[in-house]
């Protein structure tokens, strides 16, 4: 069982930056692939970025955030999402998700564990 807790959301002006953190419980979190998703009001939850298990380090980014967002993880139980050049359309609740697999997962259905989400609001 893995528990995930997101933090770092908030209100920022367009062009600003935020860093989201995802703290995980469990001694084998390095074996889990992790994804960041977001959900805006009235829209479906969508993948933003994903990273494979710690030993591989492969990453995936949605086209809408390429070049602006960076996903990373440390060798313990933390995964980060650095968000730069934020736009009003990035406003959403951001979720961290994890599943024990060696490959990158980009679908909601592919993840077993979810955090409670953190609100990101970008003002114009």
Short mmCIF file of N, CA and C in Angstrom, two decimals:
data_model
loop_
_atom_site.label_atom_id
_atom_site.label_comp_id
_atom_site.label_asym_id
_atom_site.label_seq_id
_atom_site.Cartn_x
_atom_site.Cartn_y
_atom_site.Cartn_z
N UNK A 1 0.85 -1.20 0.00
CA UNK A 1 0.00 0.00 0.00
C UNK A 1 0.88 1.24 0.00
N UNK A 2 0.52 2.19 -0.85
CA UNK A 2 1.25 3.45 -0.95
C UNK A 2 0.29 4.59 -0.69
N UNK A 3 0.72 5.54 0.11
CA UNK A 3 -0.06 6.75 0.33
C UNK A 3 0.71 7.93 -0.24
N UNK A 4 -0.02 8.80 -0.95
CA UNK A 4 0.59 9.93 -1.62
C UNK A 4 -0.01 11.23 -1.09
N UNK A 5 0.86 12.21 -0.86
CA UNK A 5 0.40 13.51 -0.38
C UNK A 5 1.06 14.59 -1.22
N UNK A 6 0.23 15.38 -1.91
CA UNK A 6 0.73 16.48 -2.73
C UNK A 6 0.79 17.76 -1.90
N UNK A 7 1.70 18.63 -2.30
CA UNK A 7 1.79 19.96 -1.71
C UNK A 7 2.43 20.90 -2.72
N UNK A 8 2.34 22.19 -2.44
CA UNK A 8 3.01 23.18 -3.27
C UNK A 8 2.10 23.97 -4.19
N UNK A 9 0.82 23.64 -4.22
CA UNK A 9 -0.09 24.41 -5.05
C UNK A 9 -0.33 25.80 -4.49
N UNK A 10 -1.01 26.60 -5.28
CA UNK A 10 -1.31 27.95 -4.83
C UNK A 10 -1.76 28.84 -5.97
N UNK A 11 -1.78 30.14 -5.69
CA UNK A 11 -2.18 31.15 -6.67
C UNK A 11 -0.93 31.85 -7.19
N UNK A 12 -0.80 31.93 -8.51
CA UNK A 12 0.37 32.56 -9.10
C UNK A 12 -0.07 33.33 -10.34
N UNK A 13 0.65 34.38 -10.67
CA UNK A 13 0.34 35.13 -11.88
C UNK A 13 0.88 34.40 -13.11
N UNK A 14 0.28 34.68 -14.23
CA UNK A 14 0.76 34.11 -15.48
C UNK A 14 2.23 34.46 -15.67
N UNK A 15 2.99 33.47 -16.13
CA UNK A 15 4.43 33.63 -16.29
C UNK A 15 5.23 33.21 -15.08
N UNK A 16 4.56 32.99 -13.98
CA UNK A 16 5.23 32.59 -12.75
C UNK A 16 5.53 31.11 -12.69
N UNK A 17 6.04 30.69 -11.53
CA UNK A 17 6.46 29.30 -11.35
C UNK A 17 5.93 28.75 -10.03
N UNK A 18 5.75 27.45 -10.02
CA UNK A 18 5.43 26.71 -8.80
C UNK A 18 6.14 25.37 -8.86
N UNK A 19 6.44 24.82 -7.71
CA UNK A 19 6.96 23.46 -7.66
C UNK A 19 6.04 22.62 -6.79
N UNK A 20 5.47 21.61 -7.39
CA UNK A 20 4.63 20.68 -6.66
C UNK A 20 5.47 19.52 -6.15
N UNK A 21 5.12 19.04 -4.96
CA UNK A 21 5.81 17.90 -4.37
C UNK A 21 4.81 16.79 -4.11
N UNK A 22 5.27 15.58 -4.25
CA UNK A 22 4.47 14.40 -3.95
C UNK A 22 5.29 13.53 -3.00
N UNK A 23 4.81 13.40 -1.78
CA UNK A 23 5.49 12.59 -0.78
C UNK A 23 4.79 11.25 -0.66
N UNK A 24 5.58 10.19 -0.73
CA UNK A 24 5.01 8.84 -0.72
C UNK A 24 5.45 8.06 0.50
N UNK A 25 4.57 7.22 0.99
CA UNK A 25 4.94 6.27 2.04
C UNK A 25 5.42 5.00 1.38
N UNK A 26 6.05 4.14 2.14
CA UNK A 26 6.48 2.85 1.59
C UNK A 26 7.97 2.80 1.32
N UNK A 27 8.56 1.64 1.58
CA UNK A 27 10.01 1.50 1.46
C UNK A 27 10.46 1.18 0.04
N UNK A 28 9.54 0.83 -0.85
CA UNK A 28 9.93 0.43 -2.20
C UNK A 28 9.40 1.39 -3.25
N UNK A 29 9.22 2.65 -2.87
CA UNK A 29 8.62 3.61 -3.80
C UNK A 29 9.45 3.79 -5.05
N UNK A 30 10.73 3.55 -4.96
CA UNK A 30 11.58 3.66 -6.12
C UNK A 30 11.20 2.71 -7.24
N UNK A 31 10.47 1.67 -6.92
CA UNK A 31 10.04 0.69 -7.91
C UNK A 31 8.74 1.09 -8.61
N UNK A 32 8.18 2.22 -8.25
CA UNK A 32 6.89 2.67 -8.77
C UNK A 32 7.08 3.72 -9.85
N UNK A 33 6.31 3.59 -10.90
CA UNK A 33 6.18 4.69 -11.88
C UNK A 33 5.22 5.72 -11.28
N UNK A 34 5.46 6.98 -11.59
CA UNK A 34 4.67 8.07 -11.01
C UNK A 34 4.21 9.01 -12.11
N UNK A 35 3.02 9.50 -11.95
CA UNK A 35 2.49 10.47 -12.90
C UNK A 35 1.89 11.66 -12.19
N UNK A 36 1.94 12.79 -12.86
CA UNK A 36 1.20 13.98 -12.43
C UNK A 36 0.04 14.18 -13.40
N UNK A 37 -1.14 14.34 -12.86
CA UNK A 37 -2.34 14.58 -13.65
C UNK A 37 -2.96 15.89 -13.18
N UNK A 38 -3.86 16.42 -14.00
CA UNK A 38 -4.62 17.59 -13.58
C UNK A 38 -6.04 17.49 -14.07
N UNK A 39 -6.91 18.15 -13.34
CA UNK A 39 -8.32 18.17 -13.72
C UNK A 39 -8.88 19.54 -13.48
N UNK A 40 -9.33 20.18 -14.56
CA UNK A 40 -9.97 21.48 -14.48
C UNK A 40 -11.48 21.28 -14.37
N UNK A 41 -12.21 22.26 -13.84
CA UNK A 41 -13.66 22.13 -13.71
C UNK A 41 -14.32 21.79 -15.04
N UNK A 42 -15.15 20.76 -15.02
CA UNK A 42 -15.88 20.38 -16.23
C UNK A 42 -15.08 19.61 -17.25
N UNK A 43 -13.83 19.29 -16.92
CA UNK A 43 -12.98 18.57 -17.87
C UNK A 43 -12.53 17.24 -17.28
N UNK A 44 -12.08 16.36 -18.17
CA UNK A 44 -11.58 15.08 -17.71
C UNK A 44 -10.17 15.23 -17.13
N UNK A 45 -9.82 14.30 -16.28
CA UNK A 45 -8.48 14.29 -15.73
C UNK A 45 -7.50 13.90 -16.85
N UNK A 46 -6.41 14.64 -16.95
CA UNK A 46 -5.45 14.40 -18.01
C UNK A 46 -4.03 14.31 -17.46
N UNK A 47 -3.21 13.52 -18.16
CA UNK A 47 -1.83 13.40 -17.74
C UNK A 47 -1.07 14.66 -18.09
N UNK A 48 -0.19 15.07 -17.21
CA UNK A 48 0.67 16.22 -17.42
C UNK A 48 2.10 15.74 -17.68
N UNK A 49 2.58 14.87 -16.81
CA UNK A 49 3.93 14.34 -16.92
C UNK A 49 4.00 13.01 -16.18
N UNK A 50 4.96 12.19 -16.56
CA UNK A 50 5.13 10.90 -15.90
C UNK A 50 6.60 10.54 -15.89
N UNK A 51 6.96 9.71 -14.92
CA UNK A 51 8.35 9.29 -14.80
C UNK A 51 8.37 7.82 -14.43
N UNK A 52 9.33 7.11 -15.00
CA UNK A 52 9.41 5.68 -14.72
C UNK A 52 10.04 5.44 -13.35
N UNK A 53 10.18 4.20 -12.98
CA UNK A 53 10.76 3.88 -11.69
C UNK A 53 12.19 4.42 -11.59
N UNK A 54 12.68 4.52 -10.38
CA UNK A 54 13.91 5.26 -10.12
C UNK A 54 15.09 4.75 -10.93
N UNK A 55 15.18 3.45 -11.15
CA UNK A 55 16.35 2.89 -11.83
C UNK A 55 16.40 3.24 -13.31
N UNK A 56 15.28 3.67 -13.90
CA UNK A 56 15.24 3.97 -15.33
C UNK A 56 15.29 5.47 -15.59
N UNK A 57 14.43 6.21 -14.95
CA UNK A 57 14.47 7.66 -15.08
C UNK A 57 13.90 8.22 -16.36
N UNK A 58 13.15 7.44 -17.13
CA UNK A 58 12.53 7.96 -18.34
C UNK A 58 11.38 8.87 -17.97
N UNK A 59 11.13 9.85 -18.83
CA UNK A 59 10.06 10.81 -18.57
C UNK A 59 9.15 10.98 -19.79
N UNK A 60 7.95 11.47 -19.50
CA UNK A 60 6.95 11.78 -20.54
C UNK A 60 6.31 13.12 -20.18
N UNK A 61 6.02 13.92 -21.21
CA UNK A 61 5.33 15.19 -21.00
C UNK A 61 4.20 15.33 -22.02
N UNK A 62 3.09 15.85 -21.56
CA UNK A 62 2.03 16.22 -22.49
C UNK A 62 2.52 17.38 -23.34
N UNK A 63 2.04 17.44 -24.58
CA UNK A 63 2.48 18.51 -25.48
C UNK A 63 2.23 19.89 -24.90
N UNK A 64 1.16 20.02 -24.15
CA UNK A 64 0.78 21.33 -23.63
C UNK A 64 1.76 21.87 -22.59
N UNK A 65 2.61 21.01 -22.04
CA UNK A 65 3.53 21.47 -20.98
C UNK A 65 4.99 21.27 -21.34
N UNK A 66 5.26 20.68 -22.49
CA UNK A 66 6.66 20.45 -22.89
C UNK A 66 7.43 21.75 -22.91
N UNK A 67 8.61 21.70 -22.35
CA UNK A 67 9.47 22.88 -22.31
C UNK A 67 9.17 23.82 -21.15
N UNK A 68 8.06 23.58 -20.45
CA UNK A 68 7.69 24.44 -19.31
C UNK A 68 7.71 23.69 -17.99
N UNK A 69 7.32 22.42 -18.01
CA UNK A 69 7.24 21.61 -16.80
C UNK A 69 8.36 20.57 -16.79
N UNK A 70 8.84 20.24 -15.59
CA UNK A 70 9.85 19.20 -15.43
C UNK A 70 9.47 18.29 -14.28
N UNK A 71 9.41 17.00 -14.55
CA UNK A 71 9.15 16.01 -13.51
C UNK A 71 10.48 15.41 -13.07
N UNK A 72 10.62 15.18 -11.78
CA UNK A 72 11.84 14.58 -11.27
C UNK A 72 11.51 13.81 -10.00
N UNK A 73 12.44 12.97 -9.59
CA UNK A 73 12.26 12.22 -8.35
C UNK A 73 13.62 12.08 -7.69
N UNK A 74 13.60 11.98 -6.38
CA UNK A 74 14.86 11.76 -5.68
C UNK A 74 15.00 10.27 -5.42
N UNK A 75 16.04 9.88 -4.73
CA UNK A 75 16.27 8.45 -4.51
C UNK A 75 15.59 7.98 -3.23
N UNK A 76 14.65 8.74 -2.79
CA UNK A 76 13.87 8.34 -1.61
C UNK A 76 12.40 8.28 -2.02
N UNK A 77 11.59 9.06 -1.39
CA UNK A 77 10.15 8.95 -1.61
C UNK A 77 9.50 10.24 -2.07
N UNK A 78 10.21 11.04 -2.85
CA UNK A 78 9.66 12.30 -3.31
C UNK A 78 9.67 12.38 -4.83
N UNK A 79 8.60 12.92 -5.36
CA UNK A 79 8.52 13.24 -6.79
C UNK A 79 8.08 14.70 -6.90
N UNK A 80 8.66 15.40 -7.86
CA UNK A 80 8.42 16.83 -8.00
C UNK A 80 7.89 17.16 -9.39
N UNK A 81 7.18 18.26 -9.47
CA UNK A 81 6.78 18.82 -10.75
C UNK A 81 7.10 20.30 -10.72
N UNK A 82 8.17 20.67 -11.40
CA UNK A 82 8.53 22.08 -11.52
C UNK A 82 7.75 22.68 -12.68
N UNK A 83 6.99 23.72 -12.40
CA UNK A 83 6.14 24.33 -13.41
C UNK A 83 6.58 25.77 -13.62
N UNK A 84 7.06 26.07 -14.81
CA UNK A 84 7.51 27.41 -15.16
C UNK A 84 6.62 27.99 -16.26
N UNK A 85 6.71 29.28 -16.45
CA UNK A 85 5.94 29.97 -17.50
C UNK A 85 4.47 29.56 -17.45
N UNK A 86 3.91 29.61 -16.29
CA UNK A 86 2.53 29.15 -16.10
C UNK A 86 1.55 30.03 -16.86
N UNK A 87 0.49 29.39 -17.35
CA UNK A 87 -0.56 30.06 -18.11
C UNK A 87 -1.89 29.87 -17.39
N UNK A 88 -2.84 30.75 -17.64
CA UNK A 88 -4.16 30.57 -17.01
C UNK A 88 -4.78 29.21 -17.31
N UNK A 89 -4.50 28.66 -18.48
CA UNK A 89 -5.06 27.34 -18.82
C UNK A 89 -4.42 26.20 -18.05
N UNK A 90 -3.38 26.48 -17.27
CA UNK A 90 -2.81 25.45 -16.39
C UNK A 90 -3.59 25.34 -15.08
N UNK A 91 -4.56 26.22 -14.88
CA UNK A 91 -5.36 26.18 -13.66
C UNK A 91 -6.12 24.87 -13.56
N UNK A 92 -5.94 24.16 -12.43
CA UNK A 92 -6.57 22.86 -12.24
C UNK A 92 -6.19 22.33 -10.86
N UNK A 93 -6.83 21.25 -10.48
CA UNK A 93 -6.35 20.47 -9.35
C UNK A 93 -5.34 19.47 -9.88
N UNK A 94 -4.17 19.44 -9.28
CA UNK A 94 -3.10 18.56 -9.72
C UNK A 94 -2.98 17.37 -8.77
N UNK A 95 -2.90 16.18 -9.37
CA UNK A 95 -2.84 14.94 -8.62
C UNK A 95 -1.55 14.18 -8.93
N UNK A 96 -1.03 13.56 -7.91
CA UNK A 96 0.08 12.64 -8.04
C UNK A 96 -0.49 11.22 -8.02
N UNK A 97 0.05 10.34 -8.86
CA UNK A 97 -0.42 8.96 -8.91
C UNK A 97 0.76 8.02 -9.05
N UNK A 98 0.61 6.80 -8.56
CA UNK A 98 1.71 5.84 -8.61
C UNK A 98 1.19 4.43 -8.87
N UNK A 99 2.04 3.64 -9.53
CA UNK A 99 1.75 2.24 -9.73
C UNK A 99 3.06 1.48 -9.85
N UNK A 100 3.07 0.24 -9.39
CA UNK A 100 4.32 -0.52 -9.39
C UNK A 100 4.49 -1.20 -10.74
N UNK A 101 5.29 -0.56 -11.59
CA UNK A 101 5.55 -1.06 -12.93
C UNK A 101 6.86 -0.47 -13.42
N UNK A 102 7.59 -1.16 -14.31
CA UNK A 102 8.85 -0.61 -14.81
C UNK A 102 8.69 0.41 -15.94
N UNK A 103 7.48 0.56 -16.47
CA UNK A 103 7.30 1.42 -17.64
C UNK A 103 6.55 2.70 -17.27
N UNK A 104 6.61 3.67 -18.16
CA UNK A 104 5.85 4.91 -17.97
C UNK A 104 4.38 4.65 -18.28
N UNK A 105 3.51 5.16 -17.45
CA UNK A 105 2.07 5.03 -17.64
C UNK A 105 1.48 6.43 -17.83
N UNK A 106 0.64 6.58 -18.85
CA UNK A 106 0.08 7.91 -19.13
C UNK A 106 -1.44 7.94 -19.05
N UNK A 107 -2.06 6.87 -18.61
CA UNK A 107 -3.51 6.83 -18.52
C UNK A 107 -3.97 6.82 -17.06
N UNK A 108 -5.14 7.41 -16.83
CA UNK A 108 -5.70 7.41 -15.48
C UNK A 108 -5.88 5.98 -14.99
N UNK A 109 -6.37 5.12 -15.88
CA UNK A 109 -6.68 3.75 -15.48
C UNK A 109 -5.45 2.94 -15.12
N UNK A 110 -4.29 3.41 -15.53
CA UNK A 110 -3.07 2.66 -15.29
C UNK A 110 -2.49 2.80 -13.90
N UNK A 111 -3.04 3.71 -13.11
CA UNK A 111 -2.50 3.97 -11.78
C UNK A 111 -3.37 3.40 -10.68
N UNK A 112 -2.72 2.90 -9.65
CA UNK A 112 -3.42 2.28 -8.54
C UNK A 112 -3.59 3.20 -7.34
N UNK A 113 -2.68 4.13 -7.18
CA UNK A 113 -2.69 4.96 -5.98
C UNK A 113 -2.72 6.44 -6.39
N UNK A 114 -3.52 7.20 -5.66
CA UNK A 114 -3.72 8.62 -5.96
C UNK A 114 -3.63 9.45 -4.70
N UNK A 115 -3.10 10.67 -4.84
CA UNK A 115 -3.15 11.62 -3.76
C UNK A 115 -4.47 12.36 -3.77
N UNK A 116 -4.59 13.30 -2.84
CA UNK A 116 -5.86 14.04 -2.68
C UNK A 116 -5.93 15.25 -3.59
N UNK A 117 -4.81 15.63 -4.17
CA UNK A 117 -4.79 16.76 -5.09
C UNK A 117 -4.40 18.07 -4.43
N UNK A 118 -3.85 18.96 -5.23
CA UNK A 118 -3.51 20.30 -4.77
C UNK A 118 -3.93 21.30 -5.84
N UNK A 119 -4.54 22.38 -5.43
CA UNK A 119 -5.09 23.37 -6.37
C UNK A 119 -3.98 24.29 -6.88
N UNK A 120 -3.95 24.46 -8.18
CA UNK A 120 -3.09 25.44 -8.82
C UNK A 120 -3.98 26.42 -9.57
N UNK A 121 -3.83 27.69 -9.27
CA UNK A 121 -4.61 28.73 -9.94
C UNK A 121 -3.65 29.75 -10.53
N UNK A 122 -3.77 29.98 -11.83
CA UNK A 122 -2.92 30.93 -12.53
C UNK A 122 -3.78 32.09 -12.99
N UNK A 123 -3.48 33.27 -12.51
CA UNK A 123 -4.26 34.44 -12.88
C UNK A 123 -3.64 35.15 -14.07
N UNK A 124 -4.49 35.76 -14.86
CA UNK A 124 -4.00 36.45 -16.06
C UNK A 124 -3.64 37.89 -15.77
#
